Amino acid sequence: SVEVSEGKKITFIDTPGHAAFTAMRARGARVTDIVILVVAADDGVMPQTLEAINHAKAAQVPIVVAVNKIDKNDSKPDRIKQQLSEHGLHPEEWGGETMYFNVSALKQIGIKELLEGVLLQAEVKELKSNPDKRAKGTVIEAKQDKGRGTVATILVQAGTMKVGDLFVTGAHYGRVRSMLDFHGSKVEEAGPSMPVEITGLNGVPEAGDDFFVVEDEATARRVSQSRAEKLAREERSLASGPISLEEFARRANNMAAAELNVILKADVAGSLGAVKESIEKLSTAKVKVRVLHSAVGGVNESDVQLAMASNAVIVGFGVRAEPRAMSEAEKAGIEIRFYRIIYELIDDVKKAMVGLLDPVKSEISTGRVEVRETFNVSKIGTIAGCYVLEGVVKRSSNIRVVRDSRVIYEGRLASLKRFKDDAREVQAGYECGISIERFNDLKVGDIFEIYEIKESEASLD
């Protein structure tokens, strides 16, 4: 949310540009009043650009074009205008209705003009909303937080929402327990076009679900229950043994039609929907990919049990597994694969489907550490006072920071100390001091996963 001039604010919803996030861009077009189409002056119009135009047109939302990277020597803003004109976005200077702005995010060129153009478009379209009624809006994103429970990012589109209001969203309901603005500061109320993060939900809503305040709890329960019954689906289960992507690849070559069952867990609702859709789109006449279960949060024991019962692989996107779930999966031979980059996830599933798994880097866990204290040291940064729970920590190891089952950083261990002395390694049961390269946002309770990367060829026998 940006204050352009006194009393005039613009709220932005940014959506990923990757082809997999089509649904997220479509939702973005539906909940916004104006779409800012960002096109790189050196790249030109990409398939996702045309997709975004179609989403905006389908939602009947006006488009303002920002031609970015004009500071680069090979930028050709006029070529962009020509390409977009072929898709109905005719520039004002050519007699059309679309406003174009040449900008450079790097050099801060043209940003002020762009923002003023958005405000002008809002005035021309008379974009107004009544703040004096019960709030309603849309869920932009939702996730589970260990300390706060379910947290949803809401865009209020009409009315004013206050702390204590009862509400319904999707098939869930609740009472607004707390509200944070985009800075993370507490607020007591939120008016039209204000994005806020709220707690107090009884479940995790879908990104894109509607949100509205109701009069009393009985109404909230009734509407929620009615919606839940409508959305109830039959659970599917397939009895068989555990399977890995490599094993599936072998079977795929020997069967006329094969099925790969996937259990998907992700860090936030938006990513979950995008990844699920991308996986399901990979299905072909010969190979079917089925997402049996998908949810927000870390991989837990019930996910492993479902995988055992349904012959499925577990895929985590931006999350990790609970220790007991990991242990149970290892005993049962269930494969859990973790990803942070959607390209890699899709590529691995594709390779399994065609029976071609290239040599992959395997991760070997060497230790697990808990942060019990943090210290800020000038010229060095944050040092975590740690206790080694399992295995061994070695200097310059790969390290992953996990908070509430969510991966928040991956990098390398910068220093390892026992008391004030540098240590080569620290075994389980001992305390140590750890600092991480280029990362200082450490908190008490964080878990460090220490691991090594080993390259090995995939076996096909």
CSV table of N, CA, C and O in Angstrom, one decimal, residues 1 9 11 129-138 152-165 176 178-182 185-198 211 213:
chain,number,residue,atom,x,y,z
A,1,SER,N,0.9,-1.2,0.0
A,1,SER,CA,0.0,0.0,0.0
A,1,SER,C,0.9,1.2,0.0
A,1,SER,O,1.8,1.4,0.9
A,9,LYS,N,-4.0,6.7,-1.5
A,9,LYS,CA,-3.2,5.5,-1.5
A,9,LYS,C,-3.5,4.6,-2.6
A,9,LYS,O,-4.6,4.6,-3.1
A,11,THR,N,-3.1,0.4,-3.4
A,11,THR,CA,-2.8,-0.9,-2.9
A,11,THR,C,-2.4,-1.8,-4.1
A,11,THR,O,-3.2,-1.9,-5.0
A,129,SER,N,-16.1,3.2,-3.1
A,129,SER,CA,-16.7,2.2,-2.3
A,129,SER,C,-17.3,2.8,-1.0
A,129,SER,O,-16.7,3.8,-0.4
A,130,ASN,N,-18.3,2.2,-0.5
A,130,ASN,CA,-19.0,2.7,0.8
A,130,ASN,C,-18.3,2.1,2.0
A,130,ASN,O,-18.4,0.9,2.2
A,131,PRO,N,-17.7,2.9,2.9
A,131,PRO,CA,-17.0,2.4,4.1
A,131,PRO,C,-18.0,2.1,5.2
A,131,PRO,O,-17.7,1.4,6.2
A,132,ASP,N,-19.2,2.7,5.1
A,132,ASP,CA,-20.2,2.6,6.2
A,132,ASP,C,-21.1,1.4,6.2
A,132,ASP,O,-22.4,1.6,6.2
A,133,LYS,N,-20.6,0.3,6.0
A,133,LYS,CA,-21.4,-0.9,6.1
A,133,LYS,C,-20.6,-2.1,6.5
A,133,LYS,O,-19.3,-2.0,6.6
A,134,ARG,N,-21.2,-3.3,6.6
A,134,ARG,CA,-20.4,-4.5,7.0
A,134,ARG,C,-19.4,-4.8,5.9
A,134,ARG,O,-19.7,-4.7,4.7
A,135,ALA,N,-18.2,-5.2,6.3
A,135,ALA,CA,-17.1,-5.4,5.4
A,135,ALA,C,-17.3,-6.7,4.6
A,135,ALA,O,-17.9,-7.7,5.0
A,136,LYS,N,-16.9,-6.6,3.3
A,136,LYS,CA,-16.7,-7.8,2.5
A,136,LYS,C,-15.5,-7.6,1.6
A,136,LYS,O,-15.1,-6.5,1.3
A,137,GLY,N,-15.0,-8.7,1.2
A,137,GLY,CA,-13.8,-8.7,0.3
A,137,GLY,C,-13.3,-10.0,-0.1
A,137,GLY,O,-14.2,-10.9,-0.3
A,138,THR,N,-12.0,-10.2,-0.3
A,138,THR,CA,-11.5,-11.5,-0.9
A,138,THR,C,-10.3,-11.9,-0.2
A,138,THR,O,-9.5,-11.1,0.3
A,152,ALA,N,-4.8,-15.3,7.4
A,152,ALA,CA,-5.3,-15.0,6.1
A,152,ALA,C,-5.0,-13.5,5.7
A,152,ALA,O,-5.2,-12.7,6.6
A,153,THR,N,-4.5,-13.3,4.5
A,153,THR,CA,-4.4,-11.9,4.0
A,153,THR,C,-5.6,-11.6,3.3
A,153,THR,O,-6.0,-12.3,2.3
A,154,ILE,N,-6.3,-10.5,3.7
A,154,ILE,CA,-7.6,-10.2,3.2
A,154,ILE,C,-7.5,-8.8,2.5
A,154,ILE,O,-6.9,-7.9,3.0
A,155,LEU,N,-8.2,-8.7,1.4
A,155,LEU,CA,-8.3,-7.4,0.8
A,155,LEU,C,-9.8,-6.9,1.0
A,155,LEU,O,-10.7,-7.5,0.5
A,156,VAL,N,-10.0,-5.9,1.8
A,156,VAL,CA,-11.3,-5.4,2.1
A,156,VAL,C,-11.8,-4.6,0.8
A,156,VAL,O,-11.1,-3.7,0.4
A,157,GLN,N,-12.9,-4.9,0.2
A,157,GLN,CA,-13.3,-4.3,-1.0
A,157,GLN,C,-14.5,-3.3,-0.8
A,157,GLN,O,-14.8,-2.5,-1.6
A,158,ALA,N,-15.2,-3.5,0.3
A,158,ALA,CA,-16.3,-2.6,0.6
A,158,ALA,C,-16.6,-2.7,2.1
A,158,ALA,O,-16.3,-3.7,2.8
A,159,GLY,N,-17.1,-1.6,2.7
A,159,GLY,CA,-17.4,-1.6,4.1
A,159,GLY,C,-16.1,-1.4,5.0
A,159,GLY,O,-15.0,-1.2,4.4
A,160,THR,N,-16.2,-1.5,6.3
A,160,THR,CA,-15.1,-1.4,7.2
A,160,THR,C,-15.1,-2.6,8.1
A,160,THR,O,-16.1,-2.9,8.8
A,161,MET,N,-14.0,-3.3,8.2
A,161,MET,CA,-13.8,-4.4,9.1
A,161,MET,C,-13.1,-4.0,10.4
A,161,MET,O,-12.2,-3.2,10.4
A,162,LYS,N,-13.6,-4.5,11.5
A,162,LYS,CA,-13.1,-4.2,12.8
A,162,LYS,C,-12.7,-5.5,13.6
A,162,LYS,O,-13.2,-6.5,13.3
A,163,VAL,N,-11.7,-5.3,14.5
A,163,VAL,CA,-11.4,-6.4,15.4
A,163,VAL,C,-12.6,-6.8,16.2
A,163,VAL,O,-13.3,-6.0,16.7
A,164,GLY,N,-12.9,-8.1,16.2
A,164,GLY,CA,-14.1,-8.6,16.9
A,164,GLY,C,-15.2,-9.0,16.0
A,164,GLY,O,-16.2,-9.6,16.4
A,165,ASP,N,-15.1,-8.6,14.7
A,165,ASP,CA,-16.2,-8.9,13.8
A,165,ASP,C,-16.3,-10.4,13.5
A,165,ASP,O,-15.2,-11.0,13.4
A,176,VAL,N,-12.6,-12.0,14.1
A,176,VAL,CA,-11.3,-11.3,13.9
A,176,VAL,C,-10.7,-11.1,15.2
A,176,VAL,O,-11.1,-10.3,16.0
A,178,SER,N,-7.2,-10.6,15.6
A,178,SER,CA,-6.2,-9.5,15.4
A,178,SER,C,-6.0,-9.1,14.0
A,178,SER,O,-6.4,-9.9,13.1
A,179,MET,N,-5.6,-7.9,13.7
A,179,MET,CA,-5.4,-7.4,12.4
A,179,MET,C,-4.1,-6.7,12.3
A,179,MET,O,-3.7,-5.9,13.1
A,180,LEU,N,-3.3,-7.1,11.3
A,180,LEU,CA,-2.0,-6.4,11.0
A,180,LEU,C,-2.0,-5.8,9.6
A,180,LEU,O,-2.6,-6.4,8.7
A,181,ASP,N,-1.5,-4.6,9.5
A,181,ASP,CA,-1.4,-4.0,8.2
A,181,ASP,C,-0.2,-4.5,7.4
A,181,ASP,O,0.5,-5.4,8.0
A,182,PHE,N,0.1,-4.0,6.2
A,182,PHE,CA,1.2,-4.7,5.4
A,182,PHE,C,2.6,-4.4,6.0
A,182,PHE,O,3.6,-5.1,5.7
A,185,SER,N,2.1,-3.9,11.5
A,185,SER,CA,1.6,-3.1,12.7
A,185,SER,C,0.2,-3.4,13.0
A,185,SER,O,-0.6,-3.6,12.1
A,186,LYS,N,-0.2,-3.5,14.3
A,186,LYS,CA,-1.6,-3.8,14.7
A,186,LYS,C,-2.5,-2.6,14.3
A,186,LYS,O,-2.2,-1.5,14.4
A,187,VAL,N,-3.7,-3.0,13.7
A,187,VAL,CA,-4.7,-2.0,13.4
A,187,VAL,C,-6.0,-2.5,14.0
A,187,VAL,O,-6.2,-3.7,14.2
A,188,GLU,N,-6.9,-1.5,14.3
A,188,GLU,CA,-8.2,-1.9,14.9
A,188,GLU,C,-9.3,-2.0,13.8
A,188,GLU,O,-10.3,-2.7,14.0
A,189,GLU,N,-9.1,-1.3,12.7
A,189,GLU,CA,-10.1,-1.4,11.6
A,189,GLU,C,-9.5,-1.3,10.2
A,189,GLU,O,-8.4,-0.7,10.1
A,190,ALA,N,-10.2,-1.8,9.2
A,190,ALA,CA,-9.7,-1.7,7.8
A,190,ALA,C,-10.8,-1.3,6.9
A,190,ALA,O,-11.8,-2.0,6.9
A,191,GLY,N,-10.6,-0.2,6.1
A,191,GLY,CA,-11.6,0.2,5.2
A,191,GLY,C,-11.4,-0.3,3.8
A,191,GLY,O,-10.5,-1.1,3.6
A,192,PRO,N,-12.2,0.2,2.8
A,192,PRO,CA,-12.1,-0.3,1.4
A,192,PRO,C,-10.7,-0.2,0.9
A,192,PRO,O,-10.0,0.8,1.1
A,193,SER,N,-10.3,-1.2,0.1
A,193,SER,CA,-9.0,-1.3,-0.6
A,193,SER,C,-7.8,-1.4,0.4
A,193,SER,O,-6.6,-1.2,0.0
A,194,MET,N,-8.0,-1.8,1.6
A,194,MET,CA,-6.9,-1.9,2.6
A,194,MET,C,-6.6,-3.4,2.8
A,194,MET,O,-7.5,-4.2,3.1
A,195,PRO,N,-5.4,-3.8,2.6
A,195,PRO,CA,-5.0,-5.2,2.8
A,195,PRO,C,-4.6,-5.4,4.2
A,195,PRO,O,-3.8,-4.6,4.8
A,196,VAL,N,-5.1,-6.5,4.9
A,196,VAL,CA,-4.8,-6.8,6.3
A,196,VAL,C,-4.6,-8.3,6.4
A,196,VAL,O,-5.2,-9.1,5.7
A,197,GLU,N,-3.8,-8.6,7.4
A,197,GLU,CA,-3.6,-10.0,7.8
A,197,GLU,C,-4.4,-10.3,9.0
A,197,GLU,O,-4.2,-9.6,10.0
A,198,ILE,N,-5.3,-11.2,9.0
A,198,ILE,CA,-6.1,-11.5,10.2
A,198,ILE,C,-5.9,-12.9,10.7
A,198,ILE,O,-5.5,-13.8,10.0
A,211,PHE,N,-15.2,-13.2,1.3
A,211,PHE,CA,-15.0,-12.9,2.8
A,211,PHE,C,-16.1,-11.8,3.1
A,211,PHE,O,-16.2,-10.8,2.5
A,213,VAL,N,-18.5,-10.1,6.6
A,213,VAL,CA,-18.9,-10.0,8.0
A,213,VAL,C,-20.4,-10.3,8.2
A,213,VAL,O,-21.2,-9.8,7.3
